[in-house]
CSV table of C-alpha atoms (C1' of nucleotides) in Angstrom, one decimal:
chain,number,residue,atom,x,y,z
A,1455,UNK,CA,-65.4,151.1,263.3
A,1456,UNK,CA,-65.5,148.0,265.0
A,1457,UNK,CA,-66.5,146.9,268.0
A,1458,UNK,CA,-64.7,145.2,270.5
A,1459,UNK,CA,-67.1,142.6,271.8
A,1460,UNK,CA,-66.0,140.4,274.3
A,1461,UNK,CA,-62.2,142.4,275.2
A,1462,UNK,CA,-62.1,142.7,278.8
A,1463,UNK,CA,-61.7,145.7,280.3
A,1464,UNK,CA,-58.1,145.1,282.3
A,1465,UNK,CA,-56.7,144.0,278.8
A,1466,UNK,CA,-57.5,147.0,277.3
A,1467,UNK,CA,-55.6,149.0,280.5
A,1468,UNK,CA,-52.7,146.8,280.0
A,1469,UNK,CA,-52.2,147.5,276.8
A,1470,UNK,CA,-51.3,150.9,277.3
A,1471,UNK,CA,-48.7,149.4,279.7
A,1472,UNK,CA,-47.4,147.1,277.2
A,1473,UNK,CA,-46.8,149.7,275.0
A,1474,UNK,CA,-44.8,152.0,277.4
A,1475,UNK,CA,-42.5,148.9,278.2
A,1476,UNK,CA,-42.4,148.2,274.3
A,1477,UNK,CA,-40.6,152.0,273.8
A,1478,UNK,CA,-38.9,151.7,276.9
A,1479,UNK,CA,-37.1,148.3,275.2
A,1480,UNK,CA,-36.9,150.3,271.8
A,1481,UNK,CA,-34.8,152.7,273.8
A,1482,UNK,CA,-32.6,150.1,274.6
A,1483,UNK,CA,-32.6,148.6,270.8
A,1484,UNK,CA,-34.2,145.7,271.8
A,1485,UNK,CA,-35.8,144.2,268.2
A,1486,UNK,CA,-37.9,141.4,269.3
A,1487,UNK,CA,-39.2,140.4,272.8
A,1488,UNK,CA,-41.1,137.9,274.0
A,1489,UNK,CA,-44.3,137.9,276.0
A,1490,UNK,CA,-42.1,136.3,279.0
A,1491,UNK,CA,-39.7,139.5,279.1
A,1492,UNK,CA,-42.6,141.6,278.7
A,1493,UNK,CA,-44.7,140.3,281.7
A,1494,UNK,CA,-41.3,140.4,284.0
A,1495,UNK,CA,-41.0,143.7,283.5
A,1496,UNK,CA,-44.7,144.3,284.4
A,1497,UNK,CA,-45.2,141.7,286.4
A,1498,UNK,CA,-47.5,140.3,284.6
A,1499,UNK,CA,-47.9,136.7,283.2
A,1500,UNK,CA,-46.6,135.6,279.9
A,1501,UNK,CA,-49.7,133.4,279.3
A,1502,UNK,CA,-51.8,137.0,280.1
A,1503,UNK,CA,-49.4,138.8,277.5
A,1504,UNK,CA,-50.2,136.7,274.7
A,1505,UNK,CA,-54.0,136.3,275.9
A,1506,UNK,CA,-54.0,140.1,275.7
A,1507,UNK,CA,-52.5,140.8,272.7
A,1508,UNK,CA,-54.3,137.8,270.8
A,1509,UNK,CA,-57.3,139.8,271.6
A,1510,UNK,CA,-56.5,142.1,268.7
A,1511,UNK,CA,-54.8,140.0,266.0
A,1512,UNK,CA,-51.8,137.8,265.5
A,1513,UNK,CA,-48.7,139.7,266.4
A,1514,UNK,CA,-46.2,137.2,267.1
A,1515,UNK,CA,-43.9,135.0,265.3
A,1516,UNK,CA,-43.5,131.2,267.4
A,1517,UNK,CA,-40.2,130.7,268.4
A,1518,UNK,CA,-39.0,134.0,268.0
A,1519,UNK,CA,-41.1,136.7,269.7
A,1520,UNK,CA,-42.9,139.8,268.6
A,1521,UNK,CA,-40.9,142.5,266.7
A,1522,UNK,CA,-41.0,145.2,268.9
A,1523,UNK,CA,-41.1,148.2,266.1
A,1524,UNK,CA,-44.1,146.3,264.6
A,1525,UNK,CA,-45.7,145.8,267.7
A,1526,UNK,CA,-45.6,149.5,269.2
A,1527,UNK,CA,-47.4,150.6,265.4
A,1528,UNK,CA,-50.2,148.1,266.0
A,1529,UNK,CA,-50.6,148.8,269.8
A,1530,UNK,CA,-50.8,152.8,269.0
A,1531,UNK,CA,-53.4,152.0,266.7
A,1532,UNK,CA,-55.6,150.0,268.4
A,1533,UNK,CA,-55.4,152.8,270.7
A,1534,UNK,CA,-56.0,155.4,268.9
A,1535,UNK,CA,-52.8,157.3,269.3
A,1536,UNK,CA,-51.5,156.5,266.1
A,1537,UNK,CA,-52.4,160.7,265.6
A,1538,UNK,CA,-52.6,163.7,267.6
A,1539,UNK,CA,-55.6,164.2,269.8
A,1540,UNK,CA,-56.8,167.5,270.7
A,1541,UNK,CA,-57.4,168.0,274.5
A,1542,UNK,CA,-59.7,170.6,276.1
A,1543,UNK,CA,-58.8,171.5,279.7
A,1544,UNK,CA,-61.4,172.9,282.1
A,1545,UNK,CA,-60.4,174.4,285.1
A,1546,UNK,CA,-56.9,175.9,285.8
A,1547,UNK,CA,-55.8,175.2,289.7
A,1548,UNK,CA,-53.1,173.8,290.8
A,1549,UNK,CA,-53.6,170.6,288.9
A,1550,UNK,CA,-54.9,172.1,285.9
A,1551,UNK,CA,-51.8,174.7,285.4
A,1552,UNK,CA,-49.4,171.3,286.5
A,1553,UNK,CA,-51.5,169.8,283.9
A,1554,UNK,CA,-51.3,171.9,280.7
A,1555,UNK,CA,-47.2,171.9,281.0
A,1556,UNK,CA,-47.0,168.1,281.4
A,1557,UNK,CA,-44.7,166.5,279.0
A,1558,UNK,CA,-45.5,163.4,278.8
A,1559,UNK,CA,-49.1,164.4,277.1
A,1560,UNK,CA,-47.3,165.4,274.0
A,1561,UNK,CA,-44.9,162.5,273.6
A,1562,UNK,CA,-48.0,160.3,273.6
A,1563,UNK,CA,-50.0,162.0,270.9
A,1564,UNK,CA,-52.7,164.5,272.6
A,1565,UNK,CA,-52.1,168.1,272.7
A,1566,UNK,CA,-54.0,170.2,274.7
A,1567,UNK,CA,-55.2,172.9,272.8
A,1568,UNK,CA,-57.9,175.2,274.4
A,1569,UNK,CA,-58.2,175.7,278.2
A,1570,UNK,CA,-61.4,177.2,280.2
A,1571,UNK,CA,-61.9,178.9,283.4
A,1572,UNK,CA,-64.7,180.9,285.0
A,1573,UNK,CA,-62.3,183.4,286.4
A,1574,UNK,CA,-62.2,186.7,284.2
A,1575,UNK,CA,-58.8,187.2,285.9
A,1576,UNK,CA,-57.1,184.5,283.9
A,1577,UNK,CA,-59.1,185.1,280.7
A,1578,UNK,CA,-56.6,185.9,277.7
A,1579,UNK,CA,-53.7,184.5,279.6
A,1580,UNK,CA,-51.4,181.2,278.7
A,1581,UNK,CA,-49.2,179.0,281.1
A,1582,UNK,CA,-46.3,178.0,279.4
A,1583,UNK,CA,-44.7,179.8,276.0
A,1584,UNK,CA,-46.9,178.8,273.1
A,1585,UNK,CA,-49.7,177.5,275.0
A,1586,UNK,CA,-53.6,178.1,274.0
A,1587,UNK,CA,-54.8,181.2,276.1
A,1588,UNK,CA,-57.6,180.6,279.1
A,1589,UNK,CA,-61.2,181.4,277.5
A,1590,UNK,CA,-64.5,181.7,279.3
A,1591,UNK,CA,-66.9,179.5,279.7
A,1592,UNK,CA,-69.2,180.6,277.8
A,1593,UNK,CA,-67.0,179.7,274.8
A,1594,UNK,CA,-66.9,176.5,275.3
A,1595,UNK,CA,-69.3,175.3,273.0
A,1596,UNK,CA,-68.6,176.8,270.5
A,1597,UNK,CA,-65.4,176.3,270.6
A,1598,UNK,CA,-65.4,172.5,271.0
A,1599,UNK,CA,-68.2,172.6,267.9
A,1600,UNK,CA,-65.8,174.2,265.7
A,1601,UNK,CA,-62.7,172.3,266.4
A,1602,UNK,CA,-64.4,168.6,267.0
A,1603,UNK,CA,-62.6,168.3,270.5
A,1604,UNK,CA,-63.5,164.4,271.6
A,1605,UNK,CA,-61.5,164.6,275.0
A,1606,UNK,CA,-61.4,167.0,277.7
A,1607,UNK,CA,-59.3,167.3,281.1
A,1608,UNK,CA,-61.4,168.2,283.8
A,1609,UNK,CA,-59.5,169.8,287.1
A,1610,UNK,CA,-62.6,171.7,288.6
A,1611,UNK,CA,-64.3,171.9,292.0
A,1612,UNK,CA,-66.2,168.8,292.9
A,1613,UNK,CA,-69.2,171.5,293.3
A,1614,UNK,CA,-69.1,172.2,289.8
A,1615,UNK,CA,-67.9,169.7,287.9
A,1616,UNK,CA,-71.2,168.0,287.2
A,1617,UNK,CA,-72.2,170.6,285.3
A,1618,UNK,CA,-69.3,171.4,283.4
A,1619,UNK,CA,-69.7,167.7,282.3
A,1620,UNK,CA,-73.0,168.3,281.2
A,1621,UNK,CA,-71.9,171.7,279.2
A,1622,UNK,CA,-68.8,169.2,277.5
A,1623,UNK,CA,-71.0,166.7,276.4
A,1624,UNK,CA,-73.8,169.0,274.9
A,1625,UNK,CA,-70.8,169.9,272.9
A,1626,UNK,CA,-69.8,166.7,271.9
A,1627,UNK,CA,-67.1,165.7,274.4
A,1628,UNK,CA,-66.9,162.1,274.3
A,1629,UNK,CA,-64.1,161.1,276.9
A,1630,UNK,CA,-63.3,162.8,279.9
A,1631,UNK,CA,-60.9,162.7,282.0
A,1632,UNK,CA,-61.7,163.8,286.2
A,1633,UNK,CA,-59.9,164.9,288.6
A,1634,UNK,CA,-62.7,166.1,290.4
A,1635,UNK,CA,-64.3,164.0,293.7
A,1636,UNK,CA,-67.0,163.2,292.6
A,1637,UNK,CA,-69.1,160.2,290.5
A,1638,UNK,CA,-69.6,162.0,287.2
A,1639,UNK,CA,-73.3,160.6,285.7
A,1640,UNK,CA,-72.8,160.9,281.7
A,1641,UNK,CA,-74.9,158.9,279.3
A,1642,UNK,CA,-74.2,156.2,277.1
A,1643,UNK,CA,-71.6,156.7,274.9
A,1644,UNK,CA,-69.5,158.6,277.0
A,1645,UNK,CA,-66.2,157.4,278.4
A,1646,UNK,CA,-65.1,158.8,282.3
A,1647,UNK,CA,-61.5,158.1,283.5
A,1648,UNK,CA,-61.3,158.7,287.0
A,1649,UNK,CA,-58.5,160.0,288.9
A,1650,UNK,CA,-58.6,160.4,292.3
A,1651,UNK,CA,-55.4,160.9,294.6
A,1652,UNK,CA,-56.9,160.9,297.8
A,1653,UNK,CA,-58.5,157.6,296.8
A,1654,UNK,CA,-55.0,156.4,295.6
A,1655,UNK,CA,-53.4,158.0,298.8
A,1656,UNK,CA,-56.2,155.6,301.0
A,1657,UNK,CA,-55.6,152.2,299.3
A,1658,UNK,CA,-51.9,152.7,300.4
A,1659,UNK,CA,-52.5,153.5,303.8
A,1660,UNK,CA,-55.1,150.4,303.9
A,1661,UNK,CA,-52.2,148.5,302.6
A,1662,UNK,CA,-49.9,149.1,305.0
A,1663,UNK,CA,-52.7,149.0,308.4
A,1664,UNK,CA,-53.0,145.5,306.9
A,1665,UNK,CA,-49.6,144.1,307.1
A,1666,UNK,CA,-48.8,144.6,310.4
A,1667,UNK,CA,-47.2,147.8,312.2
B,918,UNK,CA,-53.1,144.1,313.0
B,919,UNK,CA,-55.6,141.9,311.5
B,920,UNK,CA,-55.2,140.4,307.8
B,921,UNK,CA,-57.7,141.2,305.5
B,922,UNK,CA,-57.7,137.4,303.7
B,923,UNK,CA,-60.3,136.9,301.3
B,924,UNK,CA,-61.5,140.8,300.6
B,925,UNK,CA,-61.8,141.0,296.8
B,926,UNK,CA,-59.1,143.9,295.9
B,927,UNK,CA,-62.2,146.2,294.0
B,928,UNK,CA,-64.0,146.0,297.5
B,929,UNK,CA,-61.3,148.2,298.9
B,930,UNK,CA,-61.4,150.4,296.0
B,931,UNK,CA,-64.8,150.9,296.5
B,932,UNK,CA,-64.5,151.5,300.0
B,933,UNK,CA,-62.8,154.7,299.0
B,934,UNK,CA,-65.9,155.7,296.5
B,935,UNK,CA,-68.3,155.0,299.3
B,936,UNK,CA,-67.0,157.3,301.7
B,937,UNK,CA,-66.5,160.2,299.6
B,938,UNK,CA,-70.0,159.6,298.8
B,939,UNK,CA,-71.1,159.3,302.1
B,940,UNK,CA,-69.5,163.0,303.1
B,941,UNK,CA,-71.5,164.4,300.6
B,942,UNK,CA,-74.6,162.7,301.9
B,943,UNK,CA,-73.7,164.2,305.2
B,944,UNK,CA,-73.0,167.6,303.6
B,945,UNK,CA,-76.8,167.3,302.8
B,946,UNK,CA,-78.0,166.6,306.3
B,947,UNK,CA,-78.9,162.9,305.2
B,948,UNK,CA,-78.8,160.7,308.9
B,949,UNK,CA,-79.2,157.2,306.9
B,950,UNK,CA,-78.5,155.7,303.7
B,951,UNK,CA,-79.7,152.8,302.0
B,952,UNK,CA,-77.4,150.5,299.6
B,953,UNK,CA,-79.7,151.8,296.9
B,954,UNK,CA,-79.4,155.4,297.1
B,955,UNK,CA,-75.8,154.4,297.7
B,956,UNK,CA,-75.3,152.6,294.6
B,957,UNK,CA,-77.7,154.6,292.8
B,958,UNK,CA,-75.1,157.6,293.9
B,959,UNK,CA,-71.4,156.0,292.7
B,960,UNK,CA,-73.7,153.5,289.5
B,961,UNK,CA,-73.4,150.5,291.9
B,962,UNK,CA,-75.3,147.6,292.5
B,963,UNK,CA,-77.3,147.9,295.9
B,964,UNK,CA,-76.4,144.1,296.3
B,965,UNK,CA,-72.6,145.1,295.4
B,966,UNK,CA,-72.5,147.8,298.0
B,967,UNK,CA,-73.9,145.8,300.9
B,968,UNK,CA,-71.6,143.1,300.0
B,969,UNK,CA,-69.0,144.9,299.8
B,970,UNK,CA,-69.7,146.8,303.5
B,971,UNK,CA,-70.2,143.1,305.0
B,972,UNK,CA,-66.7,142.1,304.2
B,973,UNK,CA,-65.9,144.5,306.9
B,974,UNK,CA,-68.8,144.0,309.6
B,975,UNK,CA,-72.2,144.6,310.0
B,976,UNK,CA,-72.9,148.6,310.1
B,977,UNK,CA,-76.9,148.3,308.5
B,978,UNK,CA,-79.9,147.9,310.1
B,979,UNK,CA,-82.3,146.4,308.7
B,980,UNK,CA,-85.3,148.5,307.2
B,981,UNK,CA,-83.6,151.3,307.9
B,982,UNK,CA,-80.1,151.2,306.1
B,983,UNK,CA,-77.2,152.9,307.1
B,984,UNK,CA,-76.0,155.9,309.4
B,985,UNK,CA,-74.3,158.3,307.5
B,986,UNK,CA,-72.1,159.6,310.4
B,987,UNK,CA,-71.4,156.0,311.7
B,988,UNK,CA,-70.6,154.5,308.6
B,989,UNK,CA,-68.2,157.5,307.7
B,990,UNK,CA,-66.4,156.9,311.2
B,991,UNK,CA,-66.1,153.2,310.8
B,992,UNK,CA,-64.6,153.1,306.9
B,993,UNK,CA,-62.2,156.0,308.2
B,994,UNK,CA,-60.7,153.4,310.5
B,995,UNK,CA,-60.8,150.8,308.2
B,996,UNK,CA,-59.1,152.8,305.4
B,997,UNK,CA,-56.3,153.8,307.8
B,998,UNK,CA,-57.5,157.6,307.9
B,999,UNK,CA,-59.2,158.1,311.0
B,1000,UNK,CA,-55.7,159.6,311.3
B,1001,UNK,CA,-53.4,162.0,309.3
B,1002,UNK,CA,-50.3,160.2,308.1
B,1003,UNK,CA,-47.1,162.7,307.2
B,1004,UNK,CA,-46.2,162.1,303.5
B,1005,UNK,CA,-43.1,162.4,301.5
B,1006,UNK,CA,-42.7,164.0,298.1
B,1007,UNK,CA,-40.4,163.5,295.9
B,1008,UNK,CA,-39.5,165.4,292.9
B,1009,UNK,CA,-40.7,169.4,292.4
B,1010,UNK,CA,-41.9,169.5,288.9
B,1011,UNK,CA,-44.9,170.5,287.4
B,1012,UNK,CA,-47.0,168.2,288.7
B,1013,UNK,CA,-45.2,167.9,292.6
B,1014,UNK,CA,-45.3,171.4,293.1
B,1015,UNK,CA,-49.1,171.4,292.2
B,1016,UNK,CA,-49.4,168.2,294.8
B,1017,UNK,CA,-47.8,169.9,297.6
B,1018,UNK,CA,-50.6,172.0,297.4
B,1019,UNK,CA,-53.2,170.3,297.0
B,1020,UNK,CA,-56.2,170.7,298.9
B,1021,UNK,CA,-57.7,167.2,298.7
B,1022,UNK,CA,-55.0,165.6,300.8
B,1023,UNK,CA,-55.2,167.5,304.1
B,1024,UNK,CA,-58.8,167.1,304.1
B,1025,UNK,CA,-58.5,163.6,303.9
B,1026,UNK,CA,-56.0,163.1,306.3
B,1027,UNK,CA,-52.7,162.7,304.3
B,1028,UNK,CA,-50.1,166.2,304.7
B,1029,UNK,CA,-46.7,166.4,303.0
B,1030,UNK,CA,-44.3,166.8,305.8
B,1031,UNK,CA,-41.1,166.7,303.8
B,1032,UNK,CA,-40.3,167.4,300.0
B,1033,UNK,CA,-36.9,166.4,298.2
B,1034,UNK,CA,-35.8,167.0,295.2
B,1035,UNK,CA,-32.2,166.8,293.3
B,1036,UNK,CA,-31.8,170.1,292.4
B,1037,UNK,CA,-29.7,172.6,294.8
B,1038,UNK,CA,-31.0,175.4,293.6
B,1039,UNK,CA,-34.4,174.5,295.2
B,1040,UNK,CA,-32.9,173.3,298.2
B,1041,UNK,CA,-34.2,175.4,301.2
B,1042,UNK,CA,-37.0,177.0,299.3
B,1043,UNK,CA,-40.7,176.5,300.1
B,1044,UNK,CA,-43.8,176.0,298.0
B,1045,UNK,CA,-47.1,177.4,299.5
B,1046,UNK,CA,-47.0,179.6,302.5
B,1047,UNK,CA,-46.0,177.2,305.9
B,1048,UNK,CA,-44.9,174.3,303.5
B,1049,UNK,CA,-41.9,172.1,304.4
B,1050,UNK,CA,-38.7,173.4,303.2
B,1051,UNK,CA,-37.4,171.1,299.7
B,1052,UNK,CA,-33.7,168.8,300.7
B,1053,UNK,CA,-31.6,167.5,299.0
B,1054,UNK,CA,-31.8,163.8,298.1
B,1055,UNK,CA,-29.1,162.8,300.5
B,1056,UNK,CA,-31.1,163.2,303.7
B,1057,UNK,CA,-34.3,161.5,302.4
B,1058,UNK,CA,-32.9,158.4,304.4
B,1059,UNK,CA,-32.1,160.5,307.4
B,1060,UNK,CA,-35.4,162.3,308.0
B,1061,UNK,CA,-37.7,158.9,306.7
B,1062,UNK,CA,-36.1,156.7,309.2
B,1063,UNK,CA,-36.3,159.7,312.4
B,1064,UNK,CA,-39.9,160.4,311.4
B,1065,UNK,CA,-41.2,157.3,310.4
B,1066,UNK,CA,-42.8,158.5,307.5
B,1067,UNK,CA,-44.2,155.6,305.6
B,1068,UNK,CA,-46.0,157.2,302.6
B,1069,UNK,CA,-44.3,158.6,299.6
B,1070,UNK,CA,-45.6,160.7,296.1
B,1071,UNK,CA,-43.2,160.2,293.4
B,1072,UNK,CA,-42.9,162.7,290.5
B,1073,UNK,CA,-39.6,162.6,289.2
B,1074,UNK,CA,-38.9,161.9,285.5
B,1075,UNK,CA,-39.3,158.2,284.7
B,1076,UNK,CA,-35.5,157.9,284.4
B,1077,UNK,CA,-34.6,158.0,288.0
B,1078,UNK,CA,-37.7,156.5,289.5
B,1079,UNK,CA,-36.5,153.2,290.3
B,1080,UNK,CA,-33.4,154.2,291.7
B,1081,UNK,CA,-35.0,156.7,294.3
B,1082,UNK,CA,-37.5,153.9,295.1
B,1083,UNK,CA,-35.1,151.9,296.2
B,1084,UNK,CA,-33.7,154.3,298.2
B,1085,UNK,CA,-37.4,155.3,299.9
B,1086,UNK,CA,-37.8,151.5,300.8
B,1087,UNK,CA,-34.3,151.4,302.3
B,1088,UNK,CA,-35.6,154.0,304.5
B,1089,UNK,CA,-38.9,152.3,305.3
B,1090,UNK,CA,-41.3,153.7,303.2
B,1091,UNK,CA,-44.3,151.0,302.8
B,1092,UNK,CA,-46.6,152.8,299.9
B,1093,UNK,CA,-45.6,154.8,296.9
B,1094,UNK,CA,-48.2,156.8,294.9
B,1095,UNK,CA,-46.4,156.6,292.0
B,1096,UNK,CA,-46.5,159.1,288.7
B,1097,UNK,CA,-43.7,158.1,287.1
B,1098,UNK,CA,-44.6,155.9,283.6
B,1099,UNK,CA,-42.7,153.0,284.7
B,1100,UNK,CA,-43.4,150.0,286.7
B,1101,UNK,CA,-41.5,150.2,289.6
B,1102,UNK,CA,-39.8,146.8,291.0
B,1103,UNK,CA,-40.3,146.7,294.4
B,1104,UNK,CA,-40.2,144.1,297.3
B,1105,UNK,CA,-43.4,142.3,299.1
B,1106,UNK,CA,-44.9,144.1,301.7
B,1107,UNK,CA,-44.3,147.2,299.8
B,1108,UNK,CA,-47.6,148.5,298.0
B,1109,UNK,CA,-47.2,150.7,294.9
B,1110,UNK,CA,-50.4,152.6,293.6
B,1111,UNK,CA,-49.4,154.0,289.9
B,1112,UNK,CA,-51.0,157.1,288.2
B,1113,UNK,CA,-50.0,157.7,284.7
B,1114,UNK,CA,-51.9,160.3,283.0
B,1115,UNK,CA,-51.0,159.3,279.7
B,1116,UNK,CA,-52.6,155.6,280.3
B,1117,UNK,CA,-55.8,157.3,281.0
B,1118,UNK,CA,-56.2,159.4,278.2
B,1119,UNK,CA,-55.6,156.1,275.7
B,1120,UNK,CA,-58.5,154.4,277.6
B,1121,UNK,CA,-60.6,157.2,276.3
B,1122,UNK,CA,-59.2,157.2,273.0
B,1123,UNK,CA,-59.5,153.5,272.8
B,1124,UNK,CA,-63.2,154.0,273.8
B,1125,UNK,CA,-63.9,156.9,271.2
B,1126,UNK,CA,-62.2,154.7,268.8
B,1127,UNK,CA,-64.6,151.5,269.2
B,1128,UNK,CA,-67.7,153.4,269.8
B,1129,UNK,CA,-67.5,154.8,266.0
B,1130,UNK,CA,-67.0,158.3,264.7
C,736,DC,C1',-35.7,123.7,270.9
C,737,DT,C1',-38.1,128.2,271.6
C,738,DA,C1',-42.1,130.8,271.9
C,739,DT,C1',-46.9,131.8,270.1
C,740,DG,C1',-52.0,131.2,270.2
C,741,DT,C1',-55.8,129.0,272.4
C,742,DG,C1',-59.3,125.7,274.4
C,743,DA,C1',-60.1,124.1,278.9
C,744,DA,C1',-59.7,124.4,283.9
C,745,DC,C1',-59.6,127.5,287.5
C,746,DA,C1',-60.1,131.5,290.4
C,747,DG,C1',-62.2,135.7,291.7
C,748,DC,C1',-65.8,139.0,291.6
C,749,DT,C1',-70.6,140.2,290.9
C,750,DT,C1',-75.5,139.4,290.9
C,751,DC,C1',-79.4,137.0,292.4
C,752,DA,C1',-82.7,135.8,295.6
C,753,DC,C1',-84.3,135.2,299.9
C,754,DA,C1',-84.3,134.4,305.0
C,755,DG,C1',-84.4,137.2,308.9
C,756,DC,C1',-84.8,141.4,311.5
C,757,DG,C1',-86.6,145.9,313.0
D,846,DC,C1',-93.1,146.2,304.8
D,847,DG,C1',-88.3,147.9,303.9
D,848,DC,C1',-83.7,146.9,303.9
D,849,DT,C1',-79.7,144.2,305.5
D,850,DG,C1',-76.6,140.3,305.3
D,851,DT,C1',-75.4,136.2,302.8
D,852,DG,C1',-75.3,131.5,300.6
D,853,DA,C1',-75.7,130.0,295.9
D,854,DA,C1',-75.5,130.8,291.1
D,855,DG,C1',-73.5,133.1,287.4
D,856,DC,C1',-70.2,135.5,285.0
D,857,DT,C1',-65.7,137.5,283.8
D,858,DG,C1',-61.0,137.3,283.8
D,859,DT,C1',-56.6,134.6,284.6
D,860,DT,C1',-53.7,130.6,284.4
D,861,DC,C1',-52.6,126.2,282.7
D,862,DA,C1',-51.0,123.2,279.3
D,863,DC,C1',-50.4,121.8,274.9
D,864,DA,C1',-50.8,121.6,269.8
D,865,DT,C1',-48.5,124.1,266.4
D,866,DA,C1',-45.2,127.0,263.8
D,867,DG,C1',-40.6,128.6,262.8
DNA sequence: CTATGTGAACAGCTTCACAGCG
DNA sequence: CGCTGTGAAGCTGTTCACATAG
């Protein structure tokens, strides 16, 4: 469809914030809000709220606010999560196992629905009740062929999770998200999310060396 | 110790990237580096990484680059992990149970000293084989303030996230890794560092979505 | 009178390009 | 020569401030 030109990359992060807070004040049958309640509760701006959101259309009303129902149907769609997306996992560790019973993938539209590992003890097996059974690797391709998979979870070794990536994207993987170490090198077209928690662990203990004992 | 005025927040971020990079180096038997093969490495600019080094002090030499083992020693101590700093966890769901064991952490320098969680049946159980021992919520304050823990992992549903931050920071904690999907409130000098794997996967389905079918 | 949407000003980060050193 | 360290230039993202709409 189209393409988003000149959207900068931060806006497009904050939007999935925006939309958490928008559900959170559905919870609390909130109708309308404006961008100045929204960026308290972030702490964000109100001029970077409406910035944001102009970025994508017209949402508001002048003098009253944005209707918050409305807004959380436009948000999900400019995400994309206005469906289900099907998930591959690869690699089922400690993370990965944590991983494929996390709730909050569900409530936000992706569903993991086929999980890899290369150890034939696991192969056949499911974590969780109804949850898809671990396959080999060698399946993979096929797999993610037949059932158009576009996003995979990737909780492997840093030693192997190069090549895994490759194997994905031969397949047609299109966004991944890491857990692994390492600095994946995909090619154009492909979309890495990286999450790293010793890196997350080191920016905090920077933070604190830095303001004083 | 010393205030870090004018470092661009990303530089830090990298920081983290670089070393990581810079083990692996080492893991090869490389002695130097050069800002190329650097950025070439984590898809840097060379210009970016020297730049980003300088902001800290002057570790290259010229025509010859950087050493590996020197440079790995001196962002160590400017990250804060030149050290191993205890860690608190709270909350033992899926996803703090698989973080208590986590291998990435010791190996960096953070271990999980003490685990709490609100349910009694846990209390006085262990995860892993010499892992701390899960209490209840009541002595977090207790055991922060004796061992002067000052990093925390929070995994506990999104519900009660703010109110056992506040709680931490009464205690002293200075740095929350936080996995909740909410953003938590906190006072200055505090530093929060959120993961929320549901954001993640909506950048990649936002990316799938404008890069067409 | 309240709150959006937006050009213009500003701030912050990245890249360029080159002087200087080994 | 090769590669660092760094001012200057360029670019991207954020904040300001106000015209405009309900």
């Amino acid at each position: 469809m189209g393409k988003h030109e000149s959207i900068p990359t931060p806006a497009v992060r904050r939007l999935s914030l925006y939309l958490r807070q928008l559900e959170a004040f559905r919870d609390s049958n909130l109708r309308t809000v404006s961008s100045k309640q929204l960026g308290q509760a972030l702490r964000i701006t109100d001029a970077q709220v409406r910035k944001d959101l102009a970025y994508f259309g017209q949402f508001g009303q002048p003098g009253i606010g944005y209707d918050v129902e409305e807004l959380i149907t436009k948000v999900r769609q400019i995400l994309g999560t206005d469906r289900t997306w099907p998930v591959l996992l690869v690699g089922t560790g400690n993370l990965g196992r944590a991983l494929v019973s996390y709730k909050g993938f569900q409530s936000k539209g992706f569903e993991v629905v086929a999980i890899f590992d290369d150890n034939p003890a696991l192969h056949g097996k499911a974590f969780g009740e109804n949850g898809p059974k671990v396959l080999p690797m060698e399946m993979l391709d096929a797999v993610v062929k037949d059932t158009q998979i576009r996003l995979a979870i990737l909780s492997v070794p840093a030693t192997v999770a190069q090549s895994v990536t490759d194997i994905m994207i031969a397949a047609g993987v299109k966004g991944i998200l890491n857990f692994a170490p390492v600095a994946l090198q995909v090619p154009r077209g492909v979309n890495v999310s990286n999450v790293d928690l010793a890196v997350h662990l080191e920016q905090l203990s920077f933070g604190i060396g830095s303001s004083g004992v």
